[in-house]
Amino acid sequence: MFLHVPDVLTPGEVRRACEILGQAPWKDGRITAGEQSAQVKNNEQLPEASPESQELQSLVLAGLERQPRFFSATLPKHISPPLFNRYGGTANSFGNHVDSAVRYLRNGAGRVRTDISCTLFLSDPETYDGGELVIESAGGQQQCCRLPAGHLVVYPGTSVHRVEPVTRGYRLAGFFWIQSMVRSLEQRQLLFEMDAHLIRLRSTLGETDPSVIGLTGTYHNLLRQWLDV
Ligand code: NI
């Protein structure tokens, strides 16, 4: 499932994020890469323990809280604390790779199975060239993403993906993973579609329409079948 969630951050929050990242202590992005992806990873990353990281994490997590569609689509059990990266200059790309299946959190704070990957674009697309996030599906099709600042893309953690070289300016982004309460992508997709239809039905027929109540029950009963909480 590919989902574009617009306006996760307000323009003011995007400005604040870019201000923080403008003075951040960037480090070689290979600090969190596995052996295979370290071969193709050439970007910079913000150290997780830095105060800049902490402030940005709160900003992003608060932004996500305002997005019911994000929750309906991902049904998160755990969200890994967002990390932040920068592509530009000589550290400007990340070749084809797959994300590791498990993300170990800092200070032994637990693990997140990476069912879903998320990228939050932070730079105004006018200020840089290149930097497309290209996501390949098993069938060989490609999704190519280059979103406005403050917008999020959600895609399956199982996909091979890359970031094309940035040839002008800097591309700043946040990224994180989600372990979903519903492990199966297919089941998650069905639940997301059903929820979207239900929201429309509730607005046209009203909350107390017997079919709306009945179908809401069916949605929750499916959740009960499939959720691991
Ligand atoms: Ni990746």
PDB file of C-alpha atoms and ligand atoms in Angstrom:
ATOM      1  CA  MET A   1       0.000   0.000   0.000  1.00  0.00           C
ATOM      2  CA  PHE A   2       1.296   3.414  -0.958  1.00  0.00           C
ATOM      3  CA  LEU A   3      -0.303   6.259   0.867  1.00  0.00           C
ATOM      4  CA  HIS A   4       0.387   9.949   0.565  1.00  0.00           C
ATOM      5  CA  VAL A   5      -0.531  11.866   3.728  1.00  0.00           C
ATOM      6  CA  PRO A   6      -0.443  15.623   3.058  1.00  0.00           C
ATOM      7  CA  ASP A   7       0.269  18.298   5.672  1.00  0.00           C
ATOM      8  CA  VAL A   8       1.532  16.141   8.522  1.00  0.00           C
ATOM      9  CA  LEU A   9       3.460  19.255   9.570  1.00  0.00           C
ATOM     10  CA  THR A  10       2.160  22.821   9.241  1.00  0.00           C
ATOM     11  CA  PRO A  11       4.283  25.314   7.252  1.00  0.00           C
ATOM     12  CA  GLY A  12       5.421  26.793  10.594  1.00  0.00           C
ATOM     13  CA  GLU A  13       6.517  23.374  11.858  1.00  0.00           C
ATOM     14  CA  VAL A  14       8.356  22.662   8.607  1.00  0.00           C
ATOM     15  CA  ARG A  15      10.221  25.973   9.001  1.00  0.00           C
ATOM     16  CA  ARG A  16      11.122  25.085  12.597  1.00  0.00           C
ATOM     17  CA  ALA A  17      12.295  21.594  11.539  1.00  0.00           C
ATOM     18  CA  CYS A  18      14.505  23.035   8.781  1.00  0.00           C
ATOM     19  CA  GLU A  19      15.895  25.631  11.200  1.00  0.00           C
ATOM     20  CA  ILE A  20      16.890  22.863  13.652  1.00  0.00           C
ATOM     21  CA  LEU A  21      18.337  20.715  10.859  1.00  0.00           C
ATOM     22  CA  GLY A  22      20.237  23.720   9.477  1.00  0.00           C
ATOM     23  CA  GLN A  23      22.457  23.724  12.590  1.00  0.00           C
ATOM     24  CA  ALA A  24      22.405  20.014  13.324  1.00  0.00           C
ATOM     25  CA  PRO A  25      25.505  17.873  13.998  1.00  0.00           C
ATOM     26  CA  TRP A  26      25.225  15.656  10.878  1.00  0.00           C
ATOM     27  CA  LYS A  27      27.080  12.337  10.816  1.00  0.00           C
ATOM     28  CA  ASP A  28      27.762   9.718   8.146  1.00  0.00           C
ATOM     29  CA  GLY A  29      24.461   7.925   7.444  1.00  0.00           C
ATOM     30  CA  ARG A  30      26.096   4.501   7.608  1.00  0.00           C
ATOM     31  CA  ILE A  31      25.739   4.616  11.445  1.00  0.00           C
ATOM     32  CA  THR A  32      22.404   2.805  11.177  1.00  0.00           C
ATOM     33  CA  ALA A  33      22.986   0.797   7.991  1.00  0.00           C
ATOM     34  CA  GLY A  34      23.371  -2.951   7.782  1.00  0.00           C
ATOM     35  CA  GLU A  35      26.409  -4.412   5.996  1.00  0.00           C
ATOM     36  CA  GLN A  36      24.686  -4.676   2.609  1.00  0.00           C
ATOM     37  CA  SER A  37      22.982  -1.284   2.581  1.00  0.00           C
ATOM     38  CA  ALA A  38      26.182   0.422   3.863  1.00  0.00           C
ATOM     39  CA  GLN A  39      27.644  -0.332   0.415  1.00  0.00           C
ATOM     40  CA  VAL A  40      25.070   1.866  -1.323  1.00  0.00           C
ATOM     41  CA  LYS A  41      24.208   4.359   1.429  1.00  0.00           C
ATOM     42  CA  ASN A  42      25.791   7.755   0.943  1.00  0.00           C
ATOM     43  CA  ASN A  43      23.964  10.384   2.981  1.00  0.00           C
ATOM     44  CA  GLU A  44      24.135  12.087   6.342  1.00  0.00           C
ATOM     45  CA  GLN A  45      22.067  11.392   9.393  1.00  0.00           C
ATOM     46  CA  LEU A  46      21.290  13.113  12.662  1.00  0.00           C
ATOM     47  CA  PRO A  47      22.595  11.181  15.722  1.00  0.00           C
ATOM     48  CA  GLU A  48      19.593   9.767  17.570  1.00  0.00           C
ATOM     49  CA  ALA A  49      20.721  10.936  20.983  1.00  0.00           C
ATOM     50  CA  SER A  50      21.169  14.594  19.986  1.00  0.00           C
ATOM     51  CA  PRO A  51      18.782  17.171  21.512  1.00  0.00           C
ATOM     52  CA  GLU A  52      17.920  18.239  17.941  1.00  0.00           C
ATOM     53  CA  SER A  53      16.672  14.714  17.241  1.00  0.00           C
ATOM     54  CA  GLN A  54      14.521  14.668  20.360  1.00  0.00           C
ATOM     55  CA  GLU A  55      12.816  17.970  19.533  1.00  0.00           C
ATOM     56  CA  LEU A  56      12.159  16.907  15.944  1.00  0.00           C
ATOM     57  CA  GLN A  57      10.789  13.536  17.038  1.00  0.00           C
ATOM     58  CA  SER A  58       8.176  15.201  19.248  1.00  0.00           C
ATOM     59  CA  LEU A  59       7.223  17.525  16.405  1.00  0.00           C
ATOM     60  CA  VAL A  60       6.716  14.643  13.960  1.00  0.00           C
ATOM     61  CA  LEU A  61       4.876  12.345  16.383  1.00  0.00           C
ATOM     62  CA  ALA A  62       2.520  15.203  17.335  1.00  0.00           C
ATOM     63  CA  GLY A  63       1.898  15.826  13.624  1.00  0.00           C
ATOM     64  CA  LEU A  64       1.013  12.163  13.078  1.00  0.00           C
ATOM     65  CA  GLU A  65      -1.499  12.313  15.960  1.00  0.00           C
ATOM     66  CA  ARG A  66      -3.567  14.737  13.874  1.00  0.00           C
ATOM     67  CA  GLN A  67      -3.873  12.287  10.948  1.00  0.00           C
ATOM     68  CA  PRO A  68      -6.713   9.759  11.382  1.00  0.00           C
ATOM     69  CA  ARG A  69      -6.096   8.453   7.837  1.00  0.00           C
ATOM     70  CA  PHE A  70      -2.526   7.550   8.783  1.00  0.00           C
ATOM     71  CA  PHE A  71      -3.799   5.497  11.744  1.00  0.00           C
ATOM     72  CA  SER A  72      -6.556   3.857   9.717  1.00  0.00           C
ATOM     73  CA  ALA A  73      -4.025   2.796   7.063  1.00  0.00           C
ATOM     74  CA  THR A  74      -1.208   1.626   9.321  1.00  0.00           C
ATOM     75  CA  LEU A  75      -2.912   0.504  12.582  1.00  0.00           C
ATOM     76  CA  PRO A  76       0.348   1.004  14.477  1.00  0.00           C
ATOM     77  CA  LYS A  77       1.395  -1.171  17.368  1.00  0.00           C
ATOM     78  CA  HIS A  78       4.834   0.463  17.596  1.00  0.00           C
ATOM     79  CA  ILE A  79       6.262   3.472  15.779  1.00  0.00           C
ATOM     80  CA  SER A  80      10.063   3.714  15.812  1.00  0.00           C
ATOM     81  CA  PRO A  81      11.308   7.163  16.907  1.00  0.00           C
ATOM     82  CA  PRO A  82      11.806   9.140  13.670  1.00  0.00           C
ATOM     83  CA  LEU A  83      15.335   9.565  12.325  1.00  0.00           C
ATOM     84  CA  PHE A  84      16.431  12.429  10.087  1.00  0.00           C
ATOM     85  CA  ASN A  85      18.669  12.522   7.061  1.00  0.00           C
ATOM     86  CA  ARG A  86      20.184  14.880   4.557  1.00  0.00           C
ATOM     87  CA  TYR A  87      21.171  14.284   0.934  1.00  0.00           C
ATOM     88  CA  GLY A  88      23.362  16.783  -0.924  1.00  0.00           C
ATOM     89  CA  GLY A  89      26.924  17.661  -1.891  1.00  0.00           C
ATOM     90  CA  THR A  90      29.055  14.521  -2.054  1.00  0.00           C
ATOM     91  CA  ALA A  91      26.721  12.544   0.283  1.00  0.00           C
ATOM     92  CA  ASN A  92      23.746  12.623  -2.018  1.00  0.00           C
ATOM     93  CA  SER A  93      22.176   9.210  -2.700  1.00  0.00           C
ATOM     94  CA  PHE A  94      21.110   5.825  -1.365  1.00  0.00           C
ATOM     95  CA  GLY A  95      21.110   2.988  -3.918  1.00  0.00           C
ATOM     96  CA  ASN A  96      18.682   0.070  -4.064  1.00  0.00           C
ATOM     97  CA  HIS A  97      18.284  -1.689  -0.720  1.00  0.00           C
ATOM     98  CA  VAL A  98      15.781  -3.339   1.586  1.00  0.00           C
ATOM     99  CA  ASP A  99      15.279  -2.126   5.144  1.00  0.00           C
ATOM    100  CA  SER A 100      16.190  -4.607   7.879  1.00  0.00           C
ATOM    101  CA  ALA A 101      13.184  -6.538   9.203  1.00  0.00           C
ATOM    102  CA  VAL A 102      13.798  -5.445  12.782  1.00  0.00           C
ATOM    103  CA  ARG A 103      14.753  -2.030  14.085  1.00  0.00           C
ATOM    104  CA  TYR A 104      16.431  -2.156  17.511  1.00  0.00           C
ATOM    105  CA  LEU A 105      15.634   0.924  19.549  1.00  0.00           C
ATOM    106  CA  ARG A 106      18.227   2.932  21.402  1.00  0.00           C
ATOM    107  CA  ASN A 107      19.085   2.088  25.022  1.00  0.00           C
ATOM    108  CA  GLY A 108      17.476  -1.340  24.795  1.00  0.00           C
ATOM    109  CA  ALA A 109      14.054   0.303  24.506  1.00  0.00           C
ATOM    110  CA  GLY A 110      12.659  -2.591  22.478  1.00  0.00           C
ATOM    111  CA  ARG A 111      12.283  -3.653  18.880  1.00  0.00           C
ATOM    112  CA  VAL A 112      10.034  -2.707  16.003  1.00  0.00           C
ATOM    113  CA  ARG A 113       9.250  -5.125  13.154  1.00  0.00           C
ATOM    114  CA  THR A 114       9.403  -2.937  10.071  1.00  0.00           C
ATOM    115  CA  ASP A 115       6.075  -3.823   8.415  1.00  0.00           C
ATOM    116  CA  ILE A 116       5.694  -0.300   7.050  1.00  0.00           C
ATOM    117  CA  SER A 117       8.259   2.334   6.049  1.00  0.00           C
ATOM    118  CA  CYS A 118       7.535   6.068   6.162  1.00  0.00           C
ATOM    119  CA  THR A 119       9.345   9.092   4.741  1.00  0.00           C
ATOM    120  CA  LEU A 120       8.418  12.623   5.740  1.00  0.00           C
ATOM    121  CA  PHE A 121       9.670  15.186   3.220  1.00  0.00           C
ATOM    122  CA  LEU A 122      10.971  18.361   4.876  1.00  0.00           C
ATOM    123  CA  SER A 123      12.629  20.402   2.092  1.00  0.00           C
ATOM    124  CA  ASP A 124      10.717  22.557  -0.345  1.00  0.00           C
ATOM    125  CA  PRO A 125      11.039  20.608  -3.653  1.00  0.00           C
ATOM    126  CA  GLU A 126      11.933  23.878  -5.430  1.00  0.00           C
ATOM    127  CA  THR A 127      15.162  24.111  -3.430  1.00  0.00           C
ATOM    128  CA  TYR A 128      16.760  20.898  -4.709  1.00  0.00           C
ATOM    129  CA  ASP A 129      16.980  18.689  -7.805  1.00  0.00           C
ATOM    130  CA  GLY A 130      16.823  14.886  -7.802  1.00  0.00           C
ATOM    131  CA  GLY A 131      16.290  13.025  -4.538  1.00  0.00           C
ATOM    132  CA  GLU A 132      13.258  11.040  -5.711  1.00  0.00           C
ATOM    133  CA  LEU A 133      12.313   8.123  -3.485  1.00  0.00           C
ATOM    134  CA  VAL A 134      11.851   5.215  -5.910  1.00  0.00           C
ATOM    135  CA  ILE A 135       9.977   2.184  -4.593  1.00  0.00           C
ATOM    136  CA  GLU A 136       9.952  -1.034  -6.608  1.00  0.00           C
ATOM    137  CA  SER A 137       7.214  -3.620  -6.328  1.00  0.00           C
ATOM    138  CA  ALA A 138       7.741  -7.353  -6.876  1.00  0.00           C
ATOM    139  CA  GLY A 139       6.073  -7.036 -10.305  1.00  0.00           C
ATOM    140  CA  GLY A 140       8.760  -4.592 -11.418  1.00  0.00           C
ATOM    141  CA  GLN A 141       6.608  -1.441 -11.353  1.00  0.00           C
ATOM    142  CA  GLN A 142       8.036   1.634  -9.723  1.00  0.00           C
ATOM    143  CA  GLN A 143       6.492   4.345  -7.592  1.00  0.00           C
ATOM    144  CA  CYS A 144       8.399   7.577  -7.622  1.00  0.00           C
ATOM    145  CA  CYS A 145       7.929  10.101  -4.861  1.00  0.00           C
ATOM    146  CA  ARG A 146       9.036  13.666  -4.393  1.00  0.00           C
ATOM    147  CA  LEU A 147       6.564  15.380  -2.117  1.00  0.00           C
ATOM    148  CA  PRO A 148       6.023  18.909  -0.810  1.00  0.00           C
ATOM    149  CA  ALA A 149       7.577  19.766   2.567  1.00  0.00           C
ATOM    150  CA  GLY A 150       5.525  18.395   5.460  1.00  0.00           C
ATOM    151  CA  HIS A 151       3.990  15.561   3.416  1.00  0.00           C
ATOM    152  CA  LEU A 152       4.460  11.882   4.251  1.00  0.00           C
ATOM    153  CA  VAL A 153       4.640   8.750   2.126  1.00  0.00           C
ATOM    154  CA  VAL A 154       3.805   5.356   3.624  1.00  0.00           C
ATOM    155  CA  TYR A 155       4.924   2.190   1.789  1.00  0.00           C
ATOM    156  CA  PRO A 156       5.440  -1.506   2.515  1.00  0.00           C
ATOM    157  CA  GLY A 157       8.624  -2.244   4.455  1.00  0.00           C
ATOM    158  CA  THR A 158       9.118  -5.231   2.188  1.00  0.00           C
ATOM    159  CA  SER A 159       9.951  -3.140  -0.909  1.00  0.00           C
ATOM    160  CA  VAL A 160      13.317  -2.608  -2.577  1.00  0.00           C
ATOM    161  CA  HIS A 161      13.781   1.173  -2.721  1.00  0.00           C
ATOM    162  CA  ARG A 162      16.348   3.908  -3.301  1.00  0.00           C
ATOM    163  CA  VAL A 163      16.899   7.649  -3.176  1.00  0.00           C
ATOM    164  CA  GLU A 164      18.138   9.122  -6.458  1.00  0.00           C
ATOM    165  CA  PRO A 165      21.179  11.437  -6.318  1.00  0.00           C
ATOM    166  CA  VAL A 166      20.487  15.020  -5.258  1.00  0.00           C
ATOM    167  CA  THR A 167      22.232  17.174  -7.854  1.00  0.00           C
ATOM    168  CA  ARG A 168      21.425  20.647  -6.457  1.00  0.00           C
ATOM    169  CA  GLY A 169      20.697  21.850  -2.927  1.00  0.00           C
ATOM    170  CA  TYR A 170      19.834  19.633   0.028  1.00  0.00           C
ATOM    171  CA  ARG A 171      17.006  17.209   0.614  1.00  0.00           C
ATOM    172  CA  LEU A 172      16.025  16.932   4.277  1.00  0.00           C
ATOM    173  CA  ALA A 173      13.658  14.217   5.455  1.00  0.00           C
ATOM    174  CA  GLY A 174      12.467  12.266   8.454  1.00  0.00           C
ATOM    175  CA  PHE A 175      11.984   8.513   8.271  1.00  0.00           C
ATOM    176  CA  PHE A 176      10.616   5.830  10.558  1.00  0.00           C
ATOM    177  CA  TRP A 177       9.070   2.375  10.646  1.00  0.00           C
ATOM    178  CA  ILE A 178       5.836   0.953  11.951  1.00  0.00           C
ATOM    179  CA  GLN A 179       5.035  -2.439  13.370  1.00  0.00           C
ATOM    180  CA  SER A 180       1.350  -2.793  12.594  1.00  0.00           C
ATOM    181  CA  MET A 181      -1.240  -4.488  14.796  1.00  0.00           C
ATOM    182  CA  VAL A 182      -2.237  -6.233  11.539  1.00  0.00           C
ATOM    183  CA  ARG A 183       0.768  -8.000  10.111  1.00  0.00           C
ATOM    184  CA  SER A 184      -0.762  -8.885   6.739  1.00  0.00           C
ATOM    185  CA  LEU A 185      -0.585  -6.164   4.116  1.00  0.00           C
ATOM    186  CA  GLU A 186      -3.682  -7.570   2.421  1.00  0.00           C
ATOM    187  CA  GLN A 187      -5.754  -7.492   5.602  1.00  0.00           C
ATOM    188  CA  ARG A 188      -4.540  -3.974   6.397  1.00  0.00           C
ATOM    189  CA  GLN A 189      -5.543  -2.840   2.943  1.00  0.00           C
ATOM    190  CA  LEU A 190      -9.057  -4.321   3.290  1.00  0.00           C
ATOM    191  CA  LEU A 191      -9.538  -2.694   6.691  1.00  0.00           C
ATOM    192  CA  PHE A 192      -8.351   0.670   5.372  1.00  0.00           C
ATOM    193  CA  GLU A 193     -10.738   0.535   2.403  1.00  0.00           C
ATOM    194  CA  MET A 194     -13.642  -0.532   4.590  1.00  0.00           C
ATOM    195  CA  ASP A 195     -12.959   2.265   7.055  1.00  0.00           C
ATOM    196  CA  ALA A 196     -12.827   4.835   4.221  1.00  0.00           C
ATOM    197  CA  HIS A 197     -16.198   3.632   2.862  1.00  0.00           C
ATOM    198  CA  LEU A 198     -17.682   3.687   6.353  1.00  0.00           C
ATOM    199  CA  ILE A 199     -16.567   7.278   6.913  1.00  0.00           C
ATOM    200  CA  ARG A 200     -18.365   8.289   3.696  1.00  0.00           C
ATOM    201  CA  LEU A 201     -21.501   6.332   4.634  1.00  0.00           C
ATOM    202  CA  ARG A 202     -21.581   7.903   8.093  1.00  0.00           C
ATOM    203  CA  SER A 203     -21.479  11.370   6.579  1.00  0.00           C
ATOM    204  CA  THR A 204     -24.259  10.670   4.045  1.00  0.00           C
ATOM    205  CA  LEU A 205     -26.579   8.421   6.091  1.00  0.00           C
ATOM    206  CA  GLY A 206     -25.802   9.687   9.606  1.00  0.00           C
ATOM    207  CA  GLU A 207     -24.323   7.919  12.615  1.00  0.00           C
ATOM    208  CA  THR A 208     -27.583   6.260  13.728  1.00  0.00           C
ATOM    209  CA  ASP A 209     -28.565   4.656  10.420  1.00  0.00           C
ATOM    210  CA  PRO A 210     -29.009   0.910  11.185  1.00  0.00           C
ATOM    211  CA  SER A 211     -26.759  -0.147   8.255  1.00  0.00           C
ATOM    212  CA  VAL A 212     -24.044   2.251   9.418  1.00  0.00           C
ATOM    213  CA  ILE A 213     -24.209   0.790  12.917  1.00  0.00           C
ATOM    214  CA  GLY A 214     -24.197  -2.752  11.539  1.00  0.00           C
ATOM    215  CA  LEU A 215     -21.248  -2.189   9.214  1.00  0.00           C
ATOM    216  CA  THR A 216     -19.304  -0.391  11.950  1.00  0.00           C
ATOM    217  CA  GLY A 217     -19.818  -3.553  13.991  1.00  0.00           C
ATOM    218  CA  THR A 218     -18.530  -5.695  11.131  1.00  0.00           C
ATOM    219  CA  TYR A 219     -15.429  -3.488  10.818  1.00  0.00           C
ATOM    220  CA  HIS A 220     -14.664  -3.819  14.530  1.00  0.00           C
ATOM    221  CA  ASN A 221     -15.364  -7.537  14.504  1.00  0.00           C
ATOM    222  CA  LEU A 222     -12.857  -7.932  11.659  1.00  0.00           C
ATOM    223  CA  LEU A 223     -10.364  -5.910  13.710  1.00  0.00           C
ATOM    224  CA  ARG A 224     -10.951  -8.298  16.614  1.00  0.00           C
ATOM    225  CA  GLN A 225     -10.215 -11.237  14.309  1.00  0.00           C
ATOM    226  CA  TRP A 226      -7.016  -9.811  12.892  1.00  0.00           C
ATOM    227  CA  LEU A 227      -5.479  -7.449  15.488  1.00  0.00           C
ATOM    228  CA  ASP A 228      -2.530  -8.345  17.612  1.00  0.00           C
ATOM    229  CA  VAL A 229      -2.566  -5.685  20.357  1.00  0.00           C
TER     230      VAL A 229
HETATM  231 NI    NI B   1      15.524   2.327   3.274  1.00  0.00          NI
END
